[in-house]
Tab-separated table of C-alpha atoms in Angstrom:
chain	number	residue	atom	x	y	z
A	1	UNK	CA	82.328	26.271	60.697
A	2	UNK	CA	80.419	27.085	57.969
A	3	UNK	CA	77.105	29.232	58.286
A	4	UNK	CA	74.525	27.223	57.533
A	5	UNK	CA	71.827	29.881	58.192
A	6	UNK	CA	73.380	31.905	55.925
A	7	UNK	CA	73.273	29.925	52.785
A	8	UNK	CA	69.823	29.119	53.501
A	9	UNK	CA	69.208	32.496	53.622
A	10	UNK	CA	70.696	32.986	50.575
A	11	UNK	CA	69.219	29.815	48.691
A	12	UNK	CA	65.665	31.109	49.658
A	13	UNK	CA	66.412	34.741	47.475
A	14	UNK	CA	67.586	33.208	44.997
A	15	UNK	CA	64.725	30.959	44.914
A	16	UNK	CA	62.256	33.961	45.174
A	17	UNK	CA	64.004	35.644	42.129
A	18	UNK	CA	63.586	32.243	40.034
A	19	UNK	CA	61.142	32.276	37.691
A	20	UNK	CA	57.725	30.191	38.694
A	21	UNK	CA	57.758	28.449	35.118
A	22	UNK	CA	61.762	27.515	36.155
A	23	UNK	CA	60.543	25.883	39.196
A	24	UNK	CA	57.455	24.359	37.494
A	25	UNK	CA	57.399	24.102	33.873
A	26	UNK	CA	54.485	24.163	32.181
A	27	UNK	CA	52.966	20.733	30.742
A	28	UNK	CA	50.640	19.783	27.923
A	29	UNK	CA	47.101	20.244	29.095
A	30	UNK	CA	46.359	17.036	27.176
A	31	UNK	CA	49.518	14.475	27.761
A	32	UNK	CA	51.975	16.215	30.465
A	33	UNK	CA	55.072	16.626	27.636
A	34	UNK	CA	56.452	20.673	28.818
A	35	UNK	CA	55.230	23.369	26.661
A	36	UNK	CA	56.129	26.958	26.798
A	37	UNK	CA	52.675	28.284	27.973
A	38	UNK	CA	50.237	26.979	30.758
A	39	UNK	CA	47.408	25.798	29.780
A	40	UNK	CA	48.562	25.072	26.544
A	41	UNK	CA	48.856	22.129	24.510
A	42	UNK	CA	51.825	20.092	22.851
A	43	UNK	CA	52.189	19.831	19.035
A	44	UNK	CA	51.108	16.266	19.029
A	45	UNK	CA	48.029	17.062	21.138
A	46	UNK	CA	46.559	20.142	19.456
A	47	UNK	CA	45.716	18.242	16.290
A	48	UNK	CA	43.480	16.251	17.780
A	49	UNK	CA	41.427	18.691	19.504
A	50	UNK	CA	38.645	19.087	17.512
A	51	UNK	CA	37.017	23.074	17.461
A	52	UNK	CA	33.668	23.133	16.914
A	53	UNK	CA	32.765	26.099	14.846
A	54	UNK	CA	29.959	26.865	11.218
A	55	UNK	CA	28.266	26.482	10.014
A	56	UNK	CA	25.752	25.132	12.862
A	57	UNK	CA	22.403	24.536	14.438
A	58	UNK	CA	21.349	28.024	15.561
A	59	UNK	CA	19.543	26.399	18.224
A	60	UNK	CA	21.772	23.430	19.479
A	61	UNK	CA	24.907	24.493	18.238
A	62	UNK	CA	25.716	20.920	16.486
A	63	UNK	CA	27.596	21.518	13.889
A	64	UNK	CA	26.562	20.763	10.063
A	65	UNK	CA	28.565	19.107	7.476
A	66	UNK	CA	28.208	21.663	5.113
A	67	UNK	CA	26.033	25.314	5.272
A	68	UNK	CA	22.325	24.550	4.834
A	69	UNK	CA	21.099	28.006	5.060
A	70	UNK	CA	20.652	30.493	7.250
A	71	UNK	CA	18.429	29.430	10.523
A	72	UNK	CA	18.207	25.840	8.952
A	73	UNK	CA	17.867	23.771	12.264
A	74	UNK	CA	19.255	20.509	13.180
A	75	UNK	CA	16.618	17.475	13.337
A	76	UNK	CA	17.418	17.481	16.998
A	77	UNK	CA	16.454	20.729	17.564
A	78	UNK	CA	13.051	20.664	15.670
A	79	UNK	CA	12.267	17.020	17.042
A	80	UNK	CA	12.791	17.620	20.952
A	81	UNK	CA	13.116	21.511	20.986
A	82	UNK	CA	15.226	22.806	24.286
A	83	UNK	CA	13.991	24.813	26.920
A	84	UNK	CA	17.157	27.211	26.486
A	85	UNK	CA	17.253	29.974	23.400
A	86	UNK	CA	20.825	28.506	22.557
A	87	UNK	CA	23.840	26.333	23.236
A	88	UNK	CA	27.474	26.736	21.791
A	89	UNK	CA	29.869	24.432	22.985
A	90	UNK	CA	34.010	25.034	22.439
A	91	UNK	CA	35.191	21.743	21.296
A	92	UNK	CA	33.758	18.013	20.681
A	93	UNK	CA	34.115	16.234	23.694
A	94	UNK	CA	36.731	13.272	22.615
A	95	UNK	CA	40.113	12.240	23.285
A	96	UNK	CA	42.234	15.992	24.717
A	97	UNK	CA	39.233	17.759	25.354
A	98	UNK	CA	37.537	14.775	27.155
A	99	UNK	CA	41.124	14.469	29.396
A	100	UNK	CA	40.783	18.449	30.060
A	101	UNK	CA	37.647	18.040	31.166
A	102	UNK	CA	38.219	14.786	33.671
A	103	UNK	CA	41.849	16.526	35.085
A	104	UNK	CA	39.894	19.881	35.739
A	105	UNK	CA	36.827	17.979	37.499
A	106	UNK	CA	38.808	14.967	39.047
A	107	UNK	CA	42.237	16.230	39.623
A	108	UNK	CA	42.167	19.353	40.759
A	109	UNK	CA	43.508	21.047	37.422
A	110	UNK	CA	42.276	24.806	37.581
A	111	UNK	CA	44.322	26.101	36.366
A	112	UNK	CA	43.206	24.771	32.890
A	113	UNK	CA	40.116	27.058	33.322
A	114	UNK	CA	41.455	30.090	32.148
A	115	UNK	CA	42.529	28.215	29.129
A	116	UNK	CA	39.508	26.404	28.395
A	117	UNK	CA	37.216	29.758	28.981
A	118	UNK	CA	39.326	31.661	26.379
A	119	UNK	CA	38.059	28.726	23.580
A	120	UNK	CA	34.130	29.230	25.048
A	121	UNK	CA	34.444	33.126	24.893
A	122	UNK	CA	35.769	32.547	21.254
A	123	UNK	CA	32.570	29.996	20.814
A	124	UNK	CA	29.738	31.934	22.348
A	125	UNK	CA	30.898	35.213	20.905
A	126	UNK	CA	27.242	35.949	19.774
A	127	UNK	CA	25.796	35.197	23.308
A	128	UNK	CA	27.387	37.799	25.073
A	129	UNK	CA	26.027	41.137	24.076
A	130	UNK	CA	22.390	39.775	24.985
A	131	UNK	CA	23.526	38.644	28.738
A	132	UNK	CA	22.771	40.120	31.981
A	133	UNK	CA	24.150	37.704	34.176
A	134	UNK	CA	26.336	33.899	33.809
A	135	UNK	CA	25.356	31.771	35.922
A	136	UNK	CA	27.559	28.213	36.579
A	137	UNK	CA	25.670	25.038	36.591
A	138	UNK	CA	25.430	24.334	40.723
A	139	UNK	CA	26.405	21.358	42.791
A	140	UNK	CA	24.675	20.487	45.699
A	141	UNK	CA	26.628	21.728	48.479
A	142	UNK	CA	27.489	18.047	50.194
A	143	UNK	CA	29.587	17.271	46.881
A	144	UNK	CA	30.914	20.848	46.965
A	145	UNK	CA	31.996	20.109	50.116
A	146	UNK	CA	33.509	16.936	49.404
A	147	UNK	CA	35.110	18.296	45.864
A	148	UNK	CA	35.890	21.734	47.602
A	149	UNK	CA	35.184	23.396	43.873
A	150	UNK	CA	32.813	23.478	41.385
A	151	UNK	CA	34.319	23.609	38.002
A	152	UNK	CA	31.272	25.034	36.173
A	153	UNK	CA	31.819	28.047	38.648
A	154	UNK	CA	35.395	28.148	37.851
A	155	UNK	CA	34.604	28.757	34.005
A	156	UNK	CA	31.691	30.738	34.587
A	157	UNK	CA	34.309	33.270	36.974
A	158	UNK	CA	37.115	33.167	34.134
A	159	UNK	CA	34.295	33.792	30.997
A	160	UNK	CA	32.822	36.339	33.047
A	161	UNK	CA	35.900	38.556	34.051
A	162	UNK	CA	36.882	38.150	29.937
A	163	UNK	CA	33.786	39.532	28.935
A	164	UNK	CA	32.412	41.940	31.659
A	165	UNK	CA	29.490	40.116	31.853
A	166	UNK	CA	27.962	39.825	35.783
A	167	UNK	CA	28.944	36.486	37.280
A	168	UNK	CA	25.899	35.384	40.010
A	169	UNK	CA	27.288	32.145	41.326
A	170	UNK	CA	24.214	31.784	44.100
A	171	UNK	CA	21.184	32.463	40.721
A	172	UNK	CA	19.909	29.290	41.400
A	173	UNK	CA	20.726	26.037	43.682
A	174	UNK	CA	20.809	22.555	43.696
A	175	UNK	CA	18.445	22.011	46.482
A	176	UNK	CA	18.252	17.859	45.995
A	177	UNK	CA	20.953	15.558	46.013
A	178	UNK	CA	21.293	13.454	42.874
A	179	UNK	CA	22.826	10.442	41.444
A	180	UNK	CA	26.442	10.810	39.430
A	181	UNK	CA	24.928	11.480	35.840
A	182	UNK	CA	27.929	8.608	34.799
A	183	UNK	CA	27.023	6.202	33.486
A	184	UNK	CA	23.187	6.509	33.571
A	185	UNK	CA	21.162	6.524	29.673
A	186	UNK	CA	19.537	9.802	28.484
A	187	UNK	CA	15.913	9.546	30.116
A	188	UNK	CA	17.556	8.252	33.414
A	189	UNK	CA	19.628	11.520	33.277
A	190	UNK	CA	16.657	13.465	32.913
A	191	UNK	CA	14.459	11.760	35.561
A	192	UNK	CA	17.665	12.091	37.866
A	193	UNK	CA	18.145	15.792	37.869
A	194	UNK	CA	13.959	16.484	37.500
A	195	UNK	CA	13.272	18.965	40.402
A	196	UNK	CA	16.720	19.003	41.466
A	197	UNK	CA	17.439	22.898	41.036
A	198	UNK	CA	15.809	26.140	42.598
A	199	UNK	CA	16.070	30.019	42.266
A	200	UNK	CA	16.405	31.001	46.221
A	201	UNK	CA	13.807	33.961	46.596
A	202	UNK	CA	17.127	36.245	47.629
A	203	UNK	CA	18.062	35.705	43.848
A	204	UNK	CA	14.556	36.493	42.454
A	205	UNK	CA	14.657	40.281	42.061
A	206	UNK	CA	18.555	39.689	40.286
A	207	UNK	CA	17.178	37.298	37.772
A	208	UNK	CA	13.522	39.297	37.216
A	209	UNK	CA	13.671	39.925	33.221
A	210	UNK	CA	17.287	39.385	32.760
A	211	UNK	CA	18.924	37.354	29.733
A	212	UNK	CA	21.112	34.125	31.526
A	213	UNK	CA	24.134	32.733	30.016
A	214	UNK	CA	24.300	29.458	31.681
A	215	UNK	CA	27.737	27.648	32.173
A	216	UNK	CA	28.943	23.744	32.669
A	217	UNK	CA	32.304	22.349	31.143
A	218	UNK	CA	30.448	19.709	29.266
A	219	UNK	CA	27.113	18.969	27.533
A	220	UNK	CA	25.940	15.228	27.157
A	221	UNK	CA	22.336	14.485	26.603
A	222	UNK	CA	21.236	18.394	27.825
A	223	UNK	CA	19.171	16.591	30.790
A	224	UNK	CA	20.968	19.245	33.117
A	225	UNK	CA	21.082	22.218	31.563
A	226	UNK	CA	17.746	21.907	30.577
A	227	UNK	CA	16.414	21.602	33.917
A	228	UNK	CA	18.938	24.298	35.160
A	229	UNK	CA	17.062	26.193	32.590
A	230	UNK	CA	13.788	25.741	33.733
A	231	UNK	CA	14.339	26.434	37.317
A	232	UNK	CA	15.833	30.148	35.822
A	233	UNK	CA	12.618	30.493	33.745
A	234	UNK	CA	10.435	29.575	36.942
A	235	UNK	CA	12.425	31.720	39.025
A	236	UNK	CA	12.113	34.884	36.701
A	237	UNK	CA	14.804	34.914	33.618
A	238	UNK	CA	13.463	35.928	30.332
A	239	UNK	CA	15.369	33.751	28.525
A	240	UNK	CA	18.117	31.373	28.978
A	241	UNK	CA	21.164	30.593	26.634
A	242	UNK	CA	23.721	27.840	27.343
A	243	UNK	CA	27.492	27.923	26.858
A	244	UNK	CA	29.745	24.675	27.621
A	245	UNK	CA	33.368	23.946	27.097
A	246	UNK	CA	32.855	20.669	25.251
A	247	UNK	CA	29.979	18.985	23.494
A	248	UNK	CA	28.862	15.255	22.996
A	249	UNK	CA	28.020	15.147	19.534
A	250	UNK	CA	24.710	13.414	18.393
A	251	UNK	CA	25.374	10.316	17.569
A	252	UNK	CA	28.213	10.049	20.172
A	253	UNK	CA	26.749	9.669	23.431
A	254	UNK	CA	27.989	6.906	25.569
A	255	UNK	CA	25.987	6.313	28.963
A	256	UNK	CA	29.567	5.999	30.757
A	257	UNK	CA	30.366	9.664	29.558
């Protein structure tokens, strides 16, 4: 009779010694097809992921069309000028980034975070050296609960063990429950998240004169990093500087994004 045990036995070492990538290949971040590296993307994908780079708005980060001189600001910026010092975004949030984006938030997909927080080291390269802390965008903690992650805090963790910089997850709270920012228009956004974030006094002494880099994965109309921002500057940040995975042009903006 043959022993059964045994070749299980055996079957599960040789498992063990198989290669993780063997067992699960890596896919395109963007459209499944295998690729060599996690996180990566496919040849057919990378093309159409568009890096967002100068020259740009030194305020808003948008880029320009051409170089307009230094600390020439966008019409955005000069028009409705943001509570924040700065915002760089990695990419333009359309077609691979905008599917990175849903599978990390939606689908459980973190392990694109690592990926996605090398491009917003690379983007907010001038940010760093003035932090003292990064702090991720918050969700409330019923739809933390319910999501059992928060994917700002997942970027925030990755961008901060790249660069050194302190990562203070509990900085500031979301202390009301709001509406899904989906599918609402720009002042709806901002009358949704109004009041909706809070420095806890615990966190008041860590933020007292210190420089915030504040994380999300993407910016839309800047309704809630702008009132993430405020709630920092009431609670005792100097100043506050936003980074982002991918950006919603001007021009852009769809109220279902």
């Amino acid at each position: 009779m043959a022993d059964w045990g045994a070749e299980i036995k055996e079957f599960a070492a040789a498992a063990l010694k198989t290669p993780a990538r063997v067992l699960f290949p890596p896919v395109c971040a963007g459209c499944g097809r295998q690729v060599s590296q996690p996180g990566s993307l496919c040849g057919v994908c990378w093309p159409k992921l568009r890096l967002l780079d100068r020259p740009w708005c030194p305020v808003m980060g948008t880029p320009f069309t051409h170089d307009m001189g230094e600390n020439f600001l966008s019409a955005e910026a000069i028009a409705n000028p943001p509570p924040f010092a700065r915002a760089r975004a990695a990419v333009a949030y359309t077609g691979v980034a905008r599917q990175m984006v849903q599978r990390l938030k939606y689908n459980d997909r973190t392990d694109l975070a690592p990926w996605m927080a090398e491009w917003m080291v690379r983007a907010g390269f001038e940010l760093f050296p003035d932090a003292d802390l990064i702090v991720p965008v918050p969700l409330h903690r019923w739809r933390f609960f319910r999501r059992r992650f928060n994917q700002s805090a997942e970027l925030a963790r990755t961008v901060s063990r790249m660069t050194g910089v302190p990562f203070d997850p509990l900085a500031v709270l979301r202390v009301k429950v709001t509406q899904q920012q989906v599918g609402l228009g720009h002042k709806e956004r901002e009358d949704n998240v109004r009041a909706a974030f809070a420095v806890p006094a615990a966190a008041r002494a860590r933020l007292r004169d210190r420089r915030v880099l504040l994380i999300d994965d993407v910016y839309t109309t800047g309704a809630t990093v702008s009132a993430v921002t405020r709630a920092l500057r009431k609670g005792g940040a100097s100043a506050v500087d936003v980074l982002t995975f991918a950006r919603v042009l001007p021009g852009d903006f769809l109220p279902e994004e």
